[in-house]
PDB file of C-alpha atoms in Angstrom:
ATOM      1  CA  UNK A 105     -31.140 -14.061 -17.166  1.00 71.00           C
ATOM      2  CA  UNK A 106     -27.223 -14.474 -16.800  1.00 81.00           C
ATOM      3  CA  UNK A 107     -25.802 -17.430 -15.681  1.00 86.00           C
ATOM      4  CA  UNK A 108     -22.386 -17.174 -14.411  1.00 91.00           C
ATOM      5  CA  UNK A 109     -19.813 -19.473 -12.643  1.00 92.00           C
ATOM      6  CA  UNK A 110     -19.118 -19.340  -8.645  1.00 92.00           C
ATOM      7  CA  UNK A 111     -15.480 -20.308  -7.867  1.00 93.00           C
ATOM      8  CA  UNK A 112     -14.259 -20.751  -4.176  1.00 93.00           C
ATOM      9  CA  UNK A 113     -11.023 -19.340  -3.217  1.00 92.00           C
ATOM     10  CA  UNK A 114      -8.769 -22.080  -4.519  1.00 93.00           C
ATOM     11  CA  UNK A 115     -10.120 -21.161  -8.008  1.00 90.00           C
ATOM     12  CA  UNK A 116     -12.340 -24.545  -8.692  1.00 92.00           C
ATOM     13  CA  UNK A 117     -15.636 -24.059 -10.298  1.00 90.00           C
ATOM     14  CA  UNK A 118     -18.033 -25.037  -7.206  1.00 92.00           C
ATOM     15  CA  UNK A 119     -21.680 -23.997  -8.850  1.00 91.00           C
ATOM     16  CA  UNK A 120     -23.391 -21.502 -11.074  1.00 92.00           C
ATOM     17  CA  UNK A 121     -25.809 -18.272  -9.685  1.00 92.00           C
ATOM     18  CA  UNK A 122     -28.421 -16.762 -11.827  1.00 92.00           C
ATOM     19  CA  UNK A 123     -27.768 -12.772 -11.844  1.00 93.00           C
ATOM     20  CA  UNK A 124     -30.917 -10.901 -11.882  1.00 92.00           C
ATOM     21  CA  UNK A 125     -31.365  -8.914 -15.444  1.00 92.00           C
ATOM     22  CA  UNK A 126     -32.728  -5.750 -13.510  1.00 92.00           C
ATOM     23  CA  UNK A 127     -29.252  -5.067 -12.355  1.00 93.00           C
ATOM     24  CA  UNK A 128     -26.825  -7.193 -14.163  1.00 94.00           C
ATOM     25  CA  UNK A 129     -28.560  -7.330 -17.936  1.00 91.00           C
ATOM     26  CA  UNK A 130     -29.567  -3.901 -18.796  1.00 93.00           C
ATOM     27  CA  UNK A 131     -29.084  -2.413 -21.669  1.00 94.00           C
ATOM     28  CA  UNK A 132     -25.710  -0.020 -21.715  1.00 94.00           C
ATOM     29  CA  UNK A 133     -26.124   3.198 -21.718  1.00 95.00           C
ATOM     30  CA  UNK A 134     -22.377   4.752 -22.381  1.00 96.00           C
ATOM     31  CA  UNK A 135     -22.891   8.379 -22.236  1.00 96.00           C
ATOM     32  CA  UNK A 136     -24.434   8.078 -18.487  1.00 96.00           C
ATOM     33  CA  UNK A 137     -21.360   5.988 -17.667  1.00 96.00           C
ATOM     34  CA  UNK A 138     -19.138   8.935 -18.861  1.00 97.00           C
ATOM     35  CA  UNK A 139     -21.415  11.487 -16.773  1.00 96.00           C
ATOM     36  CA  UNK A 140     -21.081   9.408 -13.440  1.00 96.00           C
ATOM     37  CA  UNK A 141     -17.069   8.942 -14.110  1.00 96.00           C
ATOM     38  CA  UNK A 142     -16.617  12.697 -14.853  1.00 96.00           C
ATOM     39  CA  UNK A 143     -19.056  13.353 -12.263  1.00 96.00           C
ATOM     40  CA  UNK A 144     -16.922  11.846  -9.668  1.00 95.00           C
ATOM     41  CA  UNK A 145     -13.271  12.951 -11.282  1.00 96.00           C
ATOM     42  CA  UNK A 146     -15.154  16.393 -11.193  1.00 95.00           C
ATOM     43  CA  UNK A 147     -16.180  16.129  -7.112  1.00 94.00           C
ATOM     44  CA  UNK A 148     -12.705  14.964  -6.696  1.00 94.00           C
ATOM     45  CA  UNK A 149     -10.519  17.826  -7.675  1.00 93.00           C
ATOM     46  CA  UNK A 150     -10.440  20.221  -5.310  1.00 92.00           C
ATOM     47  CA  UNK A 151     -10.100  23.564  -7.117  1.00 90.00           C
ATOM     48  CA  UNK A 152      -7.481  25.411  -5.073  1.00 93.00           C
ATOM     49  CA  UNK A 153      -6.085  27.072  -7.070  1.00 93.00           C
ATOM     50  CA  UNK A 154      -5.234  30.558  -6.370  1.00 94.00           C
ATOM     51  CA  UNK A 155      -3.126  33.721  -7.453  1.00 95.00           C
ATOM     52  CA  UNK A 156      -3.109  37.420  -6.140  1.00 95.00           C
ATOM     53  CA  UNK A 157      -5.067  40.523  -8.043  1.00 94.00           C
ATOM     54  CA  UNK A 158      -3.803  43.439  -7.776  1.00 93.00           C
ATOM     55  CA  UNK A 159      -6.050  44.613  -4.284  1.00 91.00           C
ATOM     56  CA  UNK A 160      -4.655  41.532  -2.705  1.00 92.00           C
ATOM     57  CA  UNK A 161      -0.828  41.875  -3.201  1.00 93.00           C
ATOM     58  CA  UNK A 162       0.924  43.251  -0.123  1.00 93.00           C
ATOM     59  CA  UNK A 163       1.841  47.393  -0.444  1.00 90.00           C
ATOM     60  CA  UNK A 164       1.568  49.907  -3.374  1.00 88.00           C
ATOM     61  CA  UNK A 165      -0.506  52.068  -1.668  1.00 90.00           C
ATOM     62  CA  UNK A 166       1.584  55.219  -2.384  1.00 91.00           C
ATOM     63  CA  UNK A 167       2.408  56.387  -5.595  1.00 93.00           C
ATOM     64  CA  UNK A 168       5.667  55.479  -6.578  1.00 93.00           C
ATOM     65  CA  UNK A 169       6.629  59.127  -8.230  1.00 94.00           C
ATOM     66  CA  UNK A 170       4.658  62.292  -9.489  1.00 94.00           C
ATOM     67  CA  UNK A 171       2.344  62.342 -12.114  1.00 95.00           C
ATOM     68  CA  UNK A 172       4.166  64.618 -14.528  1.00 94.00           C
ATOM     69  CA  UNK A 173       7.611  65.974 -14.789  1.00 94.00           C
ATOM     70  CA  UNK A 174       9.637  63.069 -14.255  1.00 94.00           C
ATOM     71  CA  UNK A 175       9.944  61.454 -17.788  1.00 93.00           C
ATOM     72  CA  UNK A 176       9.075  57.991 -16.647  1.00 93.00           C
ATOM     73  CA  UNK A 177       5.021  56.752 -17.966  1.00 94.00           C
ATOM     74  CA  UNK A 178       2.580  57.647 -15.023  1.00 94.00           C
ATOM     75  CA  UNK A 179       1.987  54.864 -12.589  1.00 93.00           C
ATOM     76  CA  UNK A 180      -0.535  54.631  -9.632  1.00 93.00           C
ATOM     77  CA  UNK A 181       1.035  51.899  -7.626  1.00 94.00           C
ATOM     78  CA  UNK A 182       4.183  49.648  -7.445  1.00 93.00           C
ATOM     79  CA  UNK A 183       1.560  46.043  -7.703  1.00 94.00           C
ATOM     80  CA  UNK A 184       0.161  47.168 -10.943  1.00 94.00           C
ATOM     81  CA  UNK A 185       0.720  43.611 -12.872  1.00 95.00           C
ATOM     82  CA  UNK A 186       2.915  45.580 -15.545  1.00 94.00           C
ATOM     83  CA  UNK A 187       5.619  46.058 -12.217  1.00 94.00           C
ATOM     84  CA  UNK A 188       7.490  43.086 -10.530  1.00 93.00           C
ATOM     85  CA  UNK A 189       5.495  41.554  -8.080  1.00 92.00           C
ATOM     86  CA  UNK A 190       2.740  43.152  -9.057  1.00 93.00           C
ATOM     87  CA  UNK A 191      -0.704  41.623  -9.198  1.00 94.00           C
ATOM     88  CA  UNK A 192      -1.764  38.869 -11.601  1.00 95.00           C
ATOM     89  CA  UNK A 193      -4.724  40.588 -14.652  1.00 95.00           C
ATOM     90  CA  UNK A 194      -7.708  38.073 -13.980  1.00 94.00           C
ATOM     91  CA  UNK A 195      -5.927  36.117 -11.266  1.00 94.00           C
ATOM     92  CA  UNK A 196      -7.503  32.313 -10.782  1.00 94.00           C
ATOM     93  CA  UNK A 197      -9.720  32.145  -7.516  1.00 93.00           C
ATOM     94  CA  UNK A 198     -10.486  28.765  -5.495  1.00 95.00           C
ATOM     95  CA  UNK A 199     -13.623  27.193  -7.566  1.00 93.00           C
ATOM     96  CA  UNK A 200     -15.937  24.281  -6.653  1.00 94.00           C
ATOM     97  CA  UNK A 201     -15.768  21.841  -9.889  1.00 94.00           C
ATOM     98  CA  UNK A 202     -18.360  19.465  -8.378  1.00 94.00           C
ATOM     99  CA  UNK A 203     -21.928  19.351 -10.551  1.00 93.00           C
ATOM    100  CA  UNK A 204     -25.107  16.686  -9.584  1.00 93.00           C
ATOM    101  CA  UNK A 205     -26.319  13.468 -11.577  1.00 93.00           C
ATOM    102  CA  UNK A 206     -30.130  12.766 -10.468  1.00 95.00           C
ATOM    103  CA  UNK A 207     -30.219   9.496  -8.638  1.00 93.00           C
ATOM    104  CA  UNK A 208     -32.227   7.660 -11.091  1.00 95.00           C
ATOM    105  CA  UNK A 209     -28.565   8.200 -13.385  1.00 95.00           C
ATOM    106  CA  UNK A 210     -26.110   7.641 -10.934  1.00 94.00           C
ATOM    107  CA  UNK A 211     -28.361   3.896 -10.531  1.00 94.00           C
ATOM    108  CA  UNK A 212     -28.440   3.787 -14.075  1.00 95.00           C
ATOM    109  CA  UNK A 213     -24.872   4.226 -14.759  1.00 96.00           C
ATOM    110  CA  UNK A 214     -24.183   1.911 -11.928  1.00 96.00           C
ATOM    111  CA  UNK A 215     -26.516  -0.613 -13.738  1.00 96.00           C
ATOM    112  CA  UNK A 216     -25.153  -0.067 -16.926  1.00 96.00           C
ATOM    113  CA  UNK A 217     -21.382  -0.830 -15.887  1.00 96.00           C
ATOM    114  CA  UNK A 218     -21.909  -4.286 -13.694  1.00 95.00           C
ATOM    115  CA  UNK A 219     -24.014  -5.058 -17.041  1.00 95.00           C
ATOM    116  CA  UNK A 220     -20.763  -4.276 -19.055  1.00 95.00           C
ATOM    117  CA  UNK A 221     -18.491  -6.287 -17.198  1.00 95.00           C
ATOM    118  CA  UNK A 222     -20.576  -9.477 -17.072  1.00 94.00           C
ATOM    119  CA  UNK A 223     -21.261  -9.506 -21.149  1.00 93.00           C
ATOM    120  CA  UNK A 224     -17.186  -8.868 -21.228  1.00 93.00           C
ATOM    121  CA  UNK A 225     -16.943 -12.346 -18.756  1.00 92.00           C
ATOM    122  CA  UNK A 226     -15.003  -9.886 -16.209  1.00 94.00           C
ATOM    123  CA  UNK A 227     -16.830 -10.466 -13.676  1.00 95.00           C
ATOM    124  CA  UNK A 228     -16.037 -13.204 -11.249  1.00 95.00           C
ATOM    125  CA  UNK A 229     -18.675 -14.628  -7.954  1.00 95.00           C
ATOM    126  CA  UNK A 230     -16.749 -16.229  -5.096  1.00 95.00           C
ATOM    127  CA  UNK A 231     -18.859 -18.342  -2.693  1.00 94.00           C
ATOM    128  CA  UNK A 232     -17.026 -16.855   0.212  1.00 92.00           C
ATOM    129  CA  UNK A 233     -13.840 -14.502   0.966  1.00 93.00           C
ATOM    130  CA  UNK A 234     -12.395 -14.891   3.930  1.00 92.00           C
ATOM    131  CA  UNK A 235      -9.123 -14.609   5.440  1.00 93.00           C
ATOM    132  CA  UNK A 236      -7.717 -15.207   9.251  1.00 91.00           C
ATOM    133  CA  UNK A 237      -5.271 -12.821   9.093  1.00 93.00           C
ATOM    134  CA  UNK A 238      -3.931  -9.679   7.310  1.00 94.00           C
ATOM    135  CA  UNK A 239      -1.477 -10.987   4.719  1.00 94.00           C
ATOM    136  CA  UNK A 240      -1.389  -9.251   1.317  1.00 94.00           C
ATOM    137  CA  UNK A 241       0.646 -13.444   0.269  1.00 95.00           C
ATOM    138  CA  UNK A 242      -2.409 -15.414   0.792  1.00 94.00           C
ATOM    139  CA  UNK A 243      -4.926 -12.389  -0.562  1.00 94.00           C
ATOM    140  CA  UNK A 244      -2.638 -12.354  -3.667  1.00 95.00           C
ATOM    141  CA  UNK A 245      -2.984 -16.099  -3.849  1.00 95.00           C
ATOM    142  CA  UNK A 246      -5.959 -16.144  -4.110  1.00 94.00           C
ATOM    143  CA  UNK A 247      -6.260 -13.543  -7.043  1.00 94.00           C
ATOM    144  CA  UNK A 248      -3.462 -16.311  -8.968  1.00 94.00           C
ATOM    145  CA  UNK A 249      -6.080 -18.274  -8.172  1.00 94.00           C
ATOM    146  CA  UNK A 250      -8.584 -17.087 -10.137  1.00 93.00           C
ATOM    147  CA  UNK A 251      -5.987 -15.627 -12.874  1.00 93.00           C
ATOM    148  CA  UNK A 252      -6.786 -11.892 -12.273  1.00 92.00           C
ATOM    149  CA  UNK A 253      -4.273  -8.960 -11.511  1.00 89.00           C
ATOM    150  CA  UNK A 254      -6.189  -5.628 -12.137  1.00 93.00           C
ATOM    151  CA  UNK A 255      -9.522  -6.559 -10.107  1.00 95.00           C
ATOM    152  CA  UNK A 256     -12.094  -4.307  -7.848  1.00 96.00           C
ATOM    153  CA  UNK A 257     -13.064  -6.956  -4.767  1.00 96.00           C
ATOM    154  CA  UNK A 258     -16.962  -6.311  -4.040  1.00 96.00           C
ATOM    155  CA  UNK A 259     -17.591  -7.641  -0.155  1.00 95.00           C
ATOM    156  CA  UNK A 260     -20.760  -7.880   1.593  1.00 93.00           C
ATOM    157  CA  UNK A 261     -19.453  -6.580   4.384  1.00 91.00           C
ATOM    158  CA  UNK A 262     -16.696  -4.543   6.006  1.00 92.00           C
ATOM    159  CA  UNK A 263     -13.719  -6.733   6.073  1.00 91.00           C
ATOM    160  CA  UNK A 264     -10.714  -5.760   7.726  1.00 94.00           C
ATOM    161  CA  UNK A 265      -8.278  -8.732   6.777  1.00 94.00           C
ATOM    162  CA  UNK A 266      -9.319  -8.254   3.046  1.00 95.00           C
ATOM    163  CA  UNK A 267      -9.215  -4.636   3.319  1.00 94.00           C
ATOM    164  CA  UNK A 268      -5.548  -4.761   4.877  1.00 95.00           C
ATOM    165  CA  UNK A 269      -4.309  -7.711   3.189  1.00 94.00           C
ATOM    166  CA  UNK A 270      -5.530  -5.978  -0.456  1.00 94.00           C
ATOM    167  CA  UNK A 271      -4.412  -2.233   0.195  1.00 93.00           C
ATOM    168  CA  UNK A 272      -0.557  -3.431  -0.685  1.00 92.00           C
ATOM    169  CA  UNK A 273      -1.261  -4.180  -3.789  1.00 94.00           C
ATOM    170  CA  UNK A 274      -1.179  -1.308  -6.466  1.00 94.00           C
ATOM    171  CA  UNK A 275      -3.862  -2.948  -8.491  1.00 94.00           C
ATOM    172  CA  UNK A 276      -6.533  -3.746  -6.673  1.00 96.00           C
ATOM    173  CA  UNK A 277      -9.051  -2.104  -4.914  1.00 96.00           C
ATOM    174  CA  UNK A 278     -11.764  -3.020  -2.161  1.00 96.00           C
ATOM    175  CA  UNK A 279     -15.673  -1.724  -2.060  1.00 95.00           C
ATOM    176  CA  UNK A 280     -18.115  -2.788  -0.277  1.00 94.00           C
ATOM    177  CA  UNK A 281     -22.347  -3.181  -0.073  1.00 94.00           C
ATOM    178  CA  UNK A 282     -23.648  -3.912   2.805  1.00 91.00           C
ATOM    179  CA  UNK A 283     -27.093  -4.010   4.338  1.00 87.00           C
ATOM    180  CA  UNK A 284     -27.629  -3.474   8.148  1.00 84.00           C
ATOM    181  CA  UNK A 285     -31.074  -3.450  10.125  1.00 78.00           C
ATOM    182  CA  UNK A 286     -31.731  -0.572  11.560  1.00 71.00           C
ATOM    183  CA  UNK A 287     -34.878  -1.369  13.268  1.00 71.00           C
ATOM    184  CA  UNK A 288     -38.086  -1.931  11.332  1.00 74.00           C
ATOM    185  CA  UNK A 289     -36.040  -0.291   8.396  1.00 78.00           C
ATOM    186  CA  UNK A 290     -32.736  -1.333   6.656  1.00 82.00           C
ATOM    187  CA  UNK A 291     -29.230   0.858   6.570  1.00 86.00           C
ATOM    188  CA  UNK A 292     -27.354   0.533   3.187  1.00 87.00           C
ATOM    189  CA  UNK A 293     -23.952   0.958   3.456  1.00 89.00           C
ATOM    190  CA  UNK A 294     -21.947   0.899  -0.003  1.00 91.00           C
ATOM    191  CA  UNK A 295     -18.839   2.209  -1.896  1.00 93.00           C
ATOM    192  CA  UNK A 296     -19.170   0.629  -5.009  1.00 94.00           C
ATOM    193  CA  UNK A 297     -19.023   3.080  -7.904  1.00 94.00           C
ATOM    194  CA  UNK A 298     -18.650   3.669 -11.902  1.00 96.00           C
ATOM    195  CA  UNK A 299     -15.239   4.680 -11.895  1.00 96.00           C
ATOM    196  CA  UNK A 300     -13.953   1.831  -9.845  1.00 95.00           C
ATOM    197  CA  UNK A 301     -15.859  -0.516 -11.829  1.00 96.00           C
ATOM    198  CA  UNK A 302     -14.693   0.771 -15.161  1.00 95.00           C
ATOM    199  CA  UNK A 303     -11.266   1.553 -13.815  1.00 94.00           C
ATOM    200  CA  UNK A 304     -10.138  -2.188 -12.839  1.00 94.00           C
ATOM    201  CA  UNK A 305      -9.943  -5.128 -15.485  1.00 89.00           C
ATOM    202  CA  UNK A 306     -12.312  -7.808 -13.786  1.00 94.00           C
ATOM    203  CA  UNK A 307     -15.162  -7.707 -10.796  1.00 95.00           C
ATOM    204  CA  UNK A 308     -14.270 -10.099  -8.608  1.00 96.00           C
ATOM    205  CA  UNK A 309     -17.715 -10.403  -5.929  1.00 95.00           C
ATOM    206  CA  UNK A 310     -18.976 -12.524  -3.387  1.00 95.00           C
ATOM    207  CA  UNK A 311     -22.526 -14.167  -3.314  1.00 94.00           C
ATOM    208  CA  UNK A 312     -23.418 -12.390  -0.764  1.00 93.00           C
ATOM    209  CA  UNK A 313     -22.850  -8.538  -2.371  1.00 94.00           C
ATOM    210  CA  UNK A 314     -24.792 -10.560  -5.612  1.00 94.00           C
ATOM    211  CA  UNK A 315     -27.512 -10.664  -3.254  1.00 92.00           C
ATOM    212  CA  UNK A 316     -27.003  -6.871  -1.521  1.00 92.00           C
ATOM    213  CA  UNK A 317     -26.860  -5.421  -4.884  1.00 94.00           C
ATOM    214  CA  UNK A 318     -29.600  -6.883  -6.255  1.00 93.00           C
ATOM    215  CA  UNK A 319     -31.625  -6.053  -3.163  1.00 91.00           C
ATOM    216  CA  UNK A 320     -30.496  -2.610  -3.245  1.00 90.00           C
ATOM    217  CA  UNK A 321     -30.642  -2.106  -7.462  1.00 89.00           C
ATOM    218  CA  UNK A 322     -33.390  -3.795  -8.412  1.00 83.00           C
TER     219      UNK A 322
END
């Protein structure tokens, strides 16, 4: 079981957390971390792409001269893609780039790169994150803090302040996990994700999302 450091916000070491081994010591698996990152670059493009044929270009419905007798080559339309603003051969058409990962791999993957960052000692627990007011100065401070620049904050919850204070700043970026009740049953809320956690140098998480993702991963 991993033992890591919590820091508070002033960057002093104030305790150590066990992280459970079901979530945070698994055993890397690499090519399902490069399926849920081109997974989601996939889902993000949005494919619109688009360029006439030769039935969609305005006019060229008459012929432009008689079939024989003229000299010129025989032509059945002005938008044949051979004439000036004619139509394109095998135009591009709008296309949905998007494919599935089964759920069991998009956990996996998820799994597999919180694993990575702990055995890499980029990944940083905070016993709390709060702020009083939006301001990007004392959010920053706290990252000089903890000597990180290129960092994905994990909250437990949906935190405007951070949120605000954090979205100035070209190199970091904010996700969340967070568990709601929702009657008898429980509501998970999260946008943590491969890419994110791959894309940014160092984790930097509460105890609290520790404890959501371990509830939620495990």
């Amino acid at each position: 079981m991993a033992n890591v450091s919590v820091f508070n916000m002033e960057g002093k070491e104030v305790g150590k957390i066990d992280l459970n081994d079901a979530v945070f010591g698994v055993k890397v698996n690499e090519h399902l971390v490069h399926m849920a990152v081109v997974q989601q670059l996939a889902n993000n493009r949005q494919g619109t792409q688009k360029a006439k044929t030769r039935s969609e270009v305005s006019g060229g419905g008459r012929k432009p001269w008689r079939q024989k007798g003229t000299g010129h080559a025989r032509q059945g339309s002005i938008r044949s893609p051979q004439w000036k603003g004619g139509g394109v051969v095998f135009a591009p058409v709008p296309r949905d780039y998007s494919f599935k990962l089964n759920k069991k791999e998009k956990r996996a993957a998820i799994k597999s790169a919180l694993t990575s960052r702990v055995q890499a000692n980029k990944f940083i627990v905070l016993d709390e994150l709060k702020l009083d007011a939006i301001k990007t100065k004392d959010f920053k401070k706290v990252l000089d803090n903890l000597n990180v620049s290129k960092a994905l904050v994990i909250t437990a919850a949906i935190d405007k302040n951070i949120i605000c204070s954090a979205r100035n700043i070209p190199t970091v970026h904010t996700s969340y996990v967070m568990i709601e009740a929702a009657g008898e049953a429980k509501e998970i809320k999260s946008t943590i994700n491969v890419y994110d956690i791959m894309k940014y140098d160092t984790v930097v998480i509460t105890k609290d999302a520790v404890a959501n993702i371990e509830e939620v991963y495990a």
